[in-house]
Amino acid sequence: GDSVTQMEGPVTLSEEAFLTINCTYTATGYPSLFWYVQYPGEGLQLLLKATKADDKGSNKGFEATYRKETTSFHLEKGSVQVSDSAVYFCALSENYGQNFVFGPGTRLSVLP
Amino acid sequence: GAGVSQTPSNKVTEKGKYVELRCDPISGHTALYWYRQSLGQGPEFLIYFQGTGAADDSGLPNDRFFAVRPEGSVSTLKIQRTERGDSAVYLCASSLTGVPGQGPQYFGPGTRLTVL
């Protein structure tokens, strides 16, 4: 079955540091890929998405590129802020928005 | 506008009891999803409704779990004879249509269920 693997956390960075959170997937078809973020005390929110190979999703300074050849969708941000502290989930859907498969999440802590 | 809401936010029950968890989706969203998130894990799909009908219930772990959405809006997840292993955060999400390509899911804050 489909699965998503993320780098283990927690990840602790200083403010303005560069962030990479690795995500790789296995899927039987051609899934859409997503990053969701969960801020403390809040529900999951869609951060960005990509629906086909070589697409780049971006939002709030975060970026991720759909790499079919390496089955990856790594999340990056050039300069993190304290307010980016949250848990980040990589996810896929074989049919865009139905039956998500989520990774285990990576907790990010950004220190001032 | 209001987002997805879930009640109660916390539920503590004893092993063997019956519980109901409620989800109010975003107004006008026809698709509704239930997930279960155990500690340190990502959400795990349980069931998906399109309107009033369950379009996919393949994620329900066993027949103690059941969900309804009688009027195509509010949904209730029902768990019979609860077990300690049912302890988790139960998440609800809704999306505009559920049709592929028609947009993302919006999540509620979840109900934390603890079975003693």
PDB file of C-alpha atoms in Angstrom:
ATOM      1  CA  GLY A   1       0.000   0.000   0.000  1.00  0.00           C
ATOM      2  CA  ASP A   2       0.866   3.646  -0.166  1.00  0.00           C
ATOM      3  CA  SER A   3       3.115   5.103   2.501  1.00  0.00           C
ATOM      4  CA  VAL A   4       4.934   8.289   3.451  1.00  0.00           C
ATOM      5  CA  THR A   5       8.224   8.524   5.327  1.00  0.00           C
ATOM      6  CA  GLN A   6       9.513  11.692   6.969  1.00  0.00           C
ATOM      7  CA  MET A   7      12.719  12.542   8.735  1.00  0.00           C
ATOM      8  CA  GLU A   8      12.447  12.038  12.448  1.00  0.00           C
ATOM      9  CA  GLY A   9      12.183  15.006  14.718  1.00  0.00           C
ATOM     10  CA  PRO A  10      12.341  17.007  16.666  1.00  0.00           C
ATOM     11  CA  VAL A  11      14.230  19.492  14.569  1.00  0.00           C
ATOM     12  CA  THR A  12      15.571  22.483  16.478  1.00  0.00           C
ATOM     13  CA  LEU A  13      16.883  25.510  14.601  1.00  0.00           C
ATOM     14  CA  SER A  14      17.857  29.055  15.369  1.00  0.00           C
ATOM     15  CA  GLU A  15      15.854  31.865  13.838  1.00  0.00           C
ATOM     16  CA  GLU A  16      16.867  32.654  10.225  1.00  0.00           C
ATOM     17  CA  ALA A  17      18.403  29.212   9.718  1.00  0.00           C
ATOM     18  CA  PHE A  18      17.716  27.156   6.589  1.00  0.00           C
ATOM     19  CA  LEU A  19      15.163  24.384   6.944  1.00  0.00           C
ATOM     20  CA  THR A  20      14.859  21.075   5.144  1.00  0.00           C
ATOM     21  CA  ILE A  21      12.413  18.370   6.170  1.00  0.00           C
ATOM     22  CA  ASN A  22      12.782  15.260   4.055  1.00  0.00           C
ATOM     23  CA  CYS A  23       9.772  13.341   2.765  1.00  0.00           C
ATOM     24  CA  THR A  24       9.715  10.264   0.544  1.00  0.00           C
ATOM     25  CA  TYR A  25       6.758   8.224  -0.550  1.00  0.00           C
ATOM     26  CA  THR A  26       5.681   4.971  -2.124  1.00  0.00           C
ATOM     27  CA  ALA A  27       2.538   4.841  -4.210  1.00  0.00           C
ATOM     28  CA  THR A  28       0.980   2.526  -6.734  1.00  0.00           C
ATOM     29  CA  GLY A  29      -0.197   5.322  -9.010  1.00  0.00           C
ATOM     30  CA  TYR A  30       0.560   8.997  -9.533  1.00  0.00           C
ATOM     31  CA  PRO A  31      -0.387  10.746  -6.337  1.00  0.00           C
ATOM     32  CA  SER A  32      -0.777  14.370  -5.433  1.00  0.00           C
ATOM     33  CA  LEU A  33       1.563  15.450  -2.655  1.00  0.00           C
ATOM     34  CA  PHE A  34       0.908  17.789   0.249  1.00  0.00           C
ATOM     35  CA  TRP A  35       2.494  19.388   3.253  1.00  0.00           C
ATOM     36  CA  TYR A  36       0.212  20.088   6.197  1.00  0.00           C
ATOM     37  CA  VAL A  37       1.200  22.053   9.302  1.00  0.00           C
ATOM     38  CA  GLN A  38      -0.196  21.824  12.806  1.00  0.00           C
ATOM     39  CA  TYR A  39       0.523  24.824  15.031  1.00  0.00           C
ATOM     40  CA  PRO A  40       0.237  24.328  18.791  1.00  0.00           C
ATOM     41  CA  GLY A  41      -3.387  24.039  19.826  1.00  0.00           C
ATOM     42  CA  GLU A  42      -4.705  24.289  16.268  1.00  0.00           C
ATOM     43  CA  GLY A  43      -5.996  21.925  13.602  1.00  0.00           C
ATOM     44  CA  LEU A  44      -4.079  20.723  10.584  1.00  0.00           C
ATOM     45  CA  GLN A  45      -3.746  23.326   7.848  1.00  0.00           C
ATOM     46  CA  LEU A  46      -2.738  22.832   4.258  1.00  0.00           C
ATOM     47  CA  LEU A  47       0.648  24.485   3.709  1.00  0.00           C
ATOM     48  CA  LEU A  48       1.320  23.637   0.071  1.00  0.00           C
ATOM     49  CA  LYS A  49       0.656  21.030  -2.572  1.00  0.00           C
ATOM     50  CA  ALA A  50       1.840  19.671  -5.915  1.00  0.00           C
ATOM     51  CA  THR A  51      -0.234  17.550  -8.218  1.00  0.00           C
ATOM     52  CA  LYS A  52       2.248  16.265 -10.787  1.00  0.00           C
ATOM     53  CA  ALA A  53       5.924  15.596 -11.317  1.00  0.00           C
ATOM     54  CA  ASP A  54       8.228  18.642 -11.281  1.00  0.00           C
ATOM     55  CA  ASP A  55       5.503  20.877  -9.842  1.00  0.00           C
ATOM     56  CA  LYS A  56       6.693  23.201  -7.094  1.00  0.00           C
ATOM     57  CA  GLY A  57       4.317  24.097  -4.305  1.00  0.00           C
ATOM     58  CA  SER A  58       5.015  27.229  -2.308  1.00  0.00           C
ATOM     59  CA  ASN A  59       3.427  29.208   0.505  1.00  0.00           C
ATOM     60  CA  LYS A  60       4.617  31.483   3.336  1.00  0.00           C
ATOM     61  CA  GLY A  61       8.230  31.132   2.191  1.00  0.00           C
ATOM     62  CA  PHE A  62       8.075  27.322   2.204  1.00  0.00           C
ATOM     63  CA  GLU A  63       8.699  25.338  -0.970  1.00  0.00           C
ATOM     64  CA  ALA A  64       8.591  21.712  -2.032  1.00  0.00           C
ATOM     65  CA  THR A  65       9.175  20.159  -5.447  1.00  0.00           C
ATOM     66  CA  TYR A  66       7.520  16.929  -6.594  1.00  0.00           C
ATOM     67  CA  ARG A  67      10.395  14.663  -7.642  1.00  0.00           C
ATOM     68  CA  LYS A  68       9.036  11.549  -9.277  1.00  0.00           C
ATOM     69  CA  GLU A  69      12.468  10.088 -10.024  1.00  0.00           C
ATOM     70  CA  THR A  70      13.410  10.096  -6.345  1.00  0.00           C
ATOM     71  CA  THR A  71       9.814   9.792  -5.029  1.00  0.00           C
ATOM     72  CA  SER A  72      10.448  12.766  -2.788  1.00  0.00           C
ATOM     73  CA  PHE A  73       8.752  15.999  -1.731  1.00  0.00           C
ATOM     74  CA  HIS A  74      11.206  17.681   0.613  1.00  0.00           C
ATOM     75  CA  LEU A  75      10.053  20.824   2.419  1.00  0.00           C
ATOM     76  CA  GLU A  76      12.429  23.810   2.480  1.00  0.00           C
ATOM     77  CA  LYS A  77      12.485  27.335   3.814  1.00  0.00           C
ATOM     78  CA  GLY A  78      15.364  29.719   3.478  1.00  0.00           C
ATOM     79  CA  SER A  79      14.973  31.559   6.777  1.00  0.00           C
ATOM     80  CA  VAL A  80      12.772  30.173   9.538  1.00  0.00           C
ATOM     81  CA  GLN A  81      11.023  32.242  12.175  1.00  0.00           C
ATOM     82  CA  VAL A  82       9.949  31.430  15.703  1.00  0.00           C
ATOM     83  CA  SER A  83       6.362  31.442  14.453  1.00  0.00           C
ATOM     84  CA  ASP A  84       7.175  28.479  12.182  1.00  0.00           C
ATOM     85  CA  SER A  85       7.438  26.212  15.224  1.00  0.00           C
ATOM     86  CA  ALA A  86       4.884  23.470  14.585  1.00  0.00           C
ATOM     87  CA  VAL A  87       4.505  19.865  13.486  1.00  0.00           C
ATOM     88  CA  TYR A  88       4.781  19.328   9.739  1.00  0.00           C
ATOM     89  CA  PHE A  89       3.097  16.406   7.985  1.00  0.00           C
ATOM     90  CA  CYS A  90       3.855  15.171   4.503  1.00  0.00           C
ATOM     91  CA  ALA A  91       0.909  13.452   2.828  1.00  0.00           C
ATOM     92  CA  LEU A  92      -0.172  11.935  -0.439  1.00  0.00           C
ATOM     93  CA  SER A  93      -3.480  11.259  -2.103  1.00  0.00           C
ATOM     94  CA  GLU A  94      -3.956   9.012  -5.084  1.00  0.00           C
ATOM     95  CA  ASN A  95      -7.061  10.944  -6.058  1.00  0.00           C
ATOM     96  CA  TYR A  96      -6.373  14.497  -4.869  1.00  0.00           C
ATOM     97  CA  GLY A  97      -8.089  15.044  -1.628  1.00  0.00           C
ATOM     98  CA  GLN A  98      -9.588  11.690  -0.905  1.00  0.00           C
ATOM     99  CA  ASN A  99      -8.011   9.041   1.263  1.00  0.00           C
ATOM    100  CA  PHE A 100      -4.929  10.869   2.412  1.00  0.00           C
ATOM    101  CA  VAL A 101      -1.951   8.893   3.615  1.00  0.00           C
ATOM    102  CA  PHE A 102       0.034  10.919   6.121  1.00  0.00           C
ATOM    103  CA  GLY A 103       3.591  10.642   7.321  1.00  0.00           C
ATOM    104  CA  PRO A 104       4.283  10.539  11.060  1.00  0.00           C
ATOM    105  CA  GLY A 105       5.026  14.258  11.305  1.00  0.00           C
ATOM    106  CA  THR A 106       8.180  16.209  12.103  1.00  0.00           C
ATOM    107  CA  ARG A 107       8.206  18.615  15.008  1.00  0.00           C
ATOM    108  CA  LEU A 108      10.090  21.851  14.342  1.00  0.00           C
ATOM    109  CA  SER A 109      11.198  24.179  17.116  1.00  0.00           C
ATOM    110  CA  VAL A 110      12.707  27.520  16.165  1.00  0.00           C
ATOM    111  CA  LEU A 111      14.625  29.336  18.890  1.00  0.00           C
ATOM    112  CA  PRO A 112      15.017  33.118  18.958  1.00  0.00           C
TER     113      PRO A 112
ATOM    114  CA  GLY B   1     -16.539  32.118   8.260  1.00  0.00           C
ATOM    115  CA  ALA B   2     -16.481  29.295  10.749  1.00  0.00           C
ATOM    116  CA  GLY B   3     -14.151  26.401  10.207  1.00  0.00           C
ATOM    117  CA  VAL B   4     -14.680  22.754  11.017  1.00  0.00           C
ATOM    118  CA  SER B   5     -15.708  22.297  14.623  1.00  0.00           C
ATOM    119  CA  GLN B   6     -15.620  19.175  16.741  1.00  0.00           C
ATOM    120  CA  THR B   7     -17.197  18.372  20.077  1.00  0.00           C
ATOM    121  CA  PRO B   8     -16.266  17.524  22.685  1.00  0.00           C
ATOM    122  CA  SER B   9     -12.672  18.679  22.622  1.00  0.00           C
ATOM    123  CA  ASN B  10     -11.810  16.061  25.223  1.00  0.00           C
ATOM    124  CA  LYS B  11     -13.596  12.860  26.196  1.00  0.00           C
ATOM    125  CA  VAL B  12     -12.568  10.500  28.965  1.00  0.00           C
ATOM    126  CA  THR B  13     -14.419   7.222  29.220  1.00  0.00           C
ATOM    127  CA  GLU B  14     -14.074   3.807  30.740  1.00  0.00           C
ATOM    128  CA  LYS B  15     -13.264   0.624  28.880  1.00  0.00           C
ATOM    129  CA  GLY B  16     -16.408  -0.962  27.494  1.00  0.00           C
ATOM    130  CA  LYS B  17     -18.440   2.251  27.285  1.00  0.00           C
ATOM    131  CA  TYR B  18     -20.049   3.781  24.200  1.00  0.00           C
ATOM    132  CA  VAL B  19     -18.965   7.209  22.902  1.00  0.00           C
ATOM    133  CA  GLU B  20     -20.117   9.615  20.222  1.00  0.00           C
ATOM    134  CA  LEU B  21     -17.914  12.257  18.656  1.00  0.00           C
ATOM    135  CA  ARG B  22     -19.454  15.076  16.659  1.00  0.00           C
ATOM    136  CA  CYS B  23     -18.191  17.004  13.650  1.00  0.00           C
ATOM    137  CA  ASP B  24     -19.653  20.170  12.146  1.00  0.00           C
ATOM    138  CA  PRO B  25     -18.122  20.729   8.713  1.00  0.00           C
ATOM    139  CA  ILE B  26     -17.723  24.018   6.920  1.00  0.00           C
ATOM    140  CA  SER B  27     -21.090  25.123   5.583  1.00  0.00           C
ATOM    141  CA  GLY B  28     -21.613  23.973   2.015  1.00  0.00           C
ATOM    142  CA  HIS B  29     -18.886  21.324   2.058  1.00  0.00           C
ATOM    143  CA  THR B  30     -20.291  18.092   0.720  1.00  0.00           C
ATOM    144  CA  ALA B  31     -17.327  15.858   1.562  1.00  0.00           C
ATOM    145  CA  LEU B  32     -16.489  14.912   5.152  1.00  0.00           C
ATOM    146  CA  TYR B  33     -13.650  12.768   6.460  1.00  0.00           C
ATOM    147  CA  TRP B  34     -12.760  11.163   9.752  1.00  0.00           C
ATOM    148  CA  TYR B  35      -9.185  10.378  10.780  1.00  0.00           C
ATOM    149  CA  ARG B  36      -7.563   8.968  13.896  1.00  0.00           C
ATOM    150  CA  GLN B  37      -4.224  10.285  15.117  1.00  0.00           C
ATOM    151  CA  SER B  38      -2.311   8.336  17.704  1.00  0.00           C
ATOM    152  CA  LEU B  39       0.452   9.938  19.711  1.00  0.00           C
ATOM    153  CA  GLY B  40       3.505  10.636  17.579  1.00  0.00           C
ATOM    154  CA  GLN B  41       1.808   9.469  14.398  1.00  0.00           C
ATOM    155  CA  GLY B  42       0.211  11.099  11.406  1.00  0.00           C
ATOM    156  CA  PRO B  43      -3.538  10.994  10.903  1.00  0.00           C
ATOM    157  CA  GLU B  44      -4.917   7.647   9.761  1.00  0.00           C
ATOM    158  CA  PHE B  45      -7.922   7.644   7.426  1.00  0.00           C
ATOM    159  CA  LEU B  46     -11.107   6.100   8.803  1.00  0.00           C
ATOM    160  CA  ILE B  47     -14.088   7.016   6.620  1.00  0.00           C
ATOM    161  CA  TYR B  48     -15.173   9.458   3.939  1.00  0.00           C
ATOM    162  CA  PHE B  49     -18.691  10.763   3.258  1.00  0.00           C
ATOM    163  CA  GLN B  50     -19.925  12.301   0.064  1.00  0.00           C
ATOM    164  CA  GLY B  51     -23.212  13.897   1.072  1.00  0.00           C
ATOM    165  CA  THR B  52     -25.138  11.502   3.302  1.00  0.00           C
ATOM    166  CA  GLY B  53     -23.498   8.309   2.144  1.00  0.00           C
ATOM    167  CA  ALA B  54     -20.238   6.725   3.188  1.00  0.00           C
ATOM    168  CA  ALA B  55     -18.222   6.649  -0.037  1.00  0.00           C
ATOM    169  CA  ASP B  56     -15.291   4.821   1.550  1.00  0.00           C
ATOM    170  CA  ASP B  57     -15.237   3.219   4.992  1.00  0.00           C
ATOM    171  CA  SER B  58     -12.204   1.050   4.382  1.00  0.00           C
ATOM    172  CA  GLY B  59     -10.264   2.689   7.196  1.00  0.00           C
ATOM    173  CA  LEU B  60     -12.646   1.753  10.007  1.00  0.00           C
ATOM    174  CA  PRO B  61     -10.636  -0.678  12.144  1.00  0.00           C
ATOM    175  CA  ASN B  62     -13.511  -3.000  13.091  1.00  0.00           C
ATOM    176  CA  ASP B  63     -17.257  -3.170  13.530  1.00  0.00           C
ATOM    177  CA  ARG B  64     -17.160  -1.319  16.855  1.00  0.00           C
ATOM    178  CA  PHE B  65     -16.671   1.865  14.816  1.00  0.00           C
ATOM    179  CA  PHE B  66     -19.528   3.423  12.911  1.00  0.00           C
ATOM    180  CA  ALA B  67     -20.222   6.879  11.498  1.00  0.00           C
ATOM    181  CA  VAL B  68     -23.313   8.611  10.195  1.00  0.00           C
ATOM    182  CA  ARG B  69     -24.144  11.821   8.391  1.00  0.00           C
ATOM    183  CA  PRO B  70     -27.929  11.684   8.088  1.00  0.00           C
ATOM    184  CA  GLU B  71     -28.550  15.129   6.597  1.00  0.00           C
ATOM    185  CA  GLY B  72     -25.325  15.572   4.710  1.00  0.00           C
ATOM    186  CA  SER B  73     -23.899  18.085   7.155  1.00  0.00           C
ATOM    187  CA  VAL B  74     -23.089  17.140  10.766  1.00  0.00           C
ATOM    188  CA  SER B  75     -21.460  13.760  11.261  1.00  0.00           C
ATOM    189  CA  THR B  76     -21.180  11.559  14.314  1.00  0.00           C
ATOM    190  CA  LEU B  77     -18.491   8.946  14.848  1.00  0.00           C
ATOM    191  CA  LYS B  78     -19.711   6.221  17.184  1.00  0.00           C
ATOM    192  CA  ILE B  79     -17.494   3.789  19.031  1.00  0.00           C
ATOM    193  CA  GLN B  80     -19.008   0.843  20.885  1.00  0.00           C
ATOM    194  CA  ARG B  81     -17.376  -1.158  23.673  1.00  0.00           C
ATOM    195  CA  THR B  82     -14.382   1.157  23.772  1.00  0.00           C
ATOM    196  CA  GLU B  83     -10.939  -0.304  24.347  1.00  0.00           C
ATOM    197  CA  ARG B  84      -7.805   1.350  25.685  1.00  0.00           C
ATOM    198  CA  GLY B  85      -6.278   1.104  22.232  1.00  0.00           C
ATOM    199  CA  ASP B  86      -8.990   3.437  20.922  1.00  0.00           C
ATOM    200  CA  SER B  87      -7.370   6.313  22.801  1.00  0.00           C
ATOM    201  CA  ALA B  88      -6.300   8.887  20.208  1.00  0.00           C
ATOM    202  CA  VAL B  89      -7.198  12.229  18.734  1.00  0.00           C
ATOM    203  CA  TYR B  90     -10.074  11.872  16.293  1.00  0.00           C
ATOM    204  CA  LEU B  91      -9.909  14.431  13.507  1.00  0.00           C
ATOM    205  CA  CYS B  92     -12.640  15.524  11.167  1.00  0.00           C
ATOM    206  CA  ALA B  93     -12.086  17.320   7.876  1.00  0.00           C
ATOM    207  CA  SER B  94     -14.325  18.654   5.141  1.00  0.00           C
ATOM    208  CA  SER B  95     -13.831  19.723   1.564  1.00  0.00           C
ATOM    209  CA  LEU B  96     -15.982  21.499  -0.948  1.00  0.00           C
ATOM    210  CA  THR B  97     -16.877  18.601  -3.189  1.00  0.00           C
ATOM    211  CA  GLY B  98     -14.570  15.658  -2.621  1.00  0.00           C
ATOM    212  CA  VAL B  99     -14.115  15.441  -6.366  1.00  0.00           C
ATOM    213  CA  PRO B 100     -10.487  14.909  -7.365  1.00  0.00           C
ATOM    214  CA  GLY B 101      -8.863  18.224  -8.167  1.00  0.00           C
ATOM    215  CA  GLN B 102     -11.532  20.258  -6.437  1.00  0.00           C
ATOM    216  CA  GLY B 103      -9.528  21.411  -3.478  1.00  0.00           C
ATOM    217  CA  PRO B 104      -8.003  20.518  -0.135  1.00  0.00           C
ATOM    218  CA  GLN B 105      -9.448  19.243   3.083  1.00  0.00           C
ATOM    219  CA  TYR B 106      -9.932  21.597   6.023  1.00  0.00           C
ATOM    220  CA  PHE B 107      -9.367  20.029   9.414  1.00  0.00           C
ATOM    221  CA  GLY B 108     -11.048  20.562  12.740  1.00  0.00           C
ATOM    222  CA  PRO B 109      -9.133  20.780  16.030  1.00  0.00           C
ATOM    223  CA  GLY B 110      -9.929  17.179  16.933  1.00  0.00           C
ATOM    224  CA  THR B 111     -11.453  15.335  19.867  1.00  0.00           C
ATOM    225  CA  ARG B 112      -8.990  13.742  22.262  1.00  0.00           C
ATOM    226  CA  LEU B 113     -10.460  10.432  23.422  1.00  0.00           C
ATOM    227  CA  THR B 114      -8.980   8.724  26.450  1.00  0.00           C
ATOM    228  CA  VAL B 115     -10.187   5.258  27.392  1.00  0.00           C
ATOM    229  CA  LEU B 116      -9.248   4.274  30.931  1.00  0.00           C
TER     230      LEU B 116
END
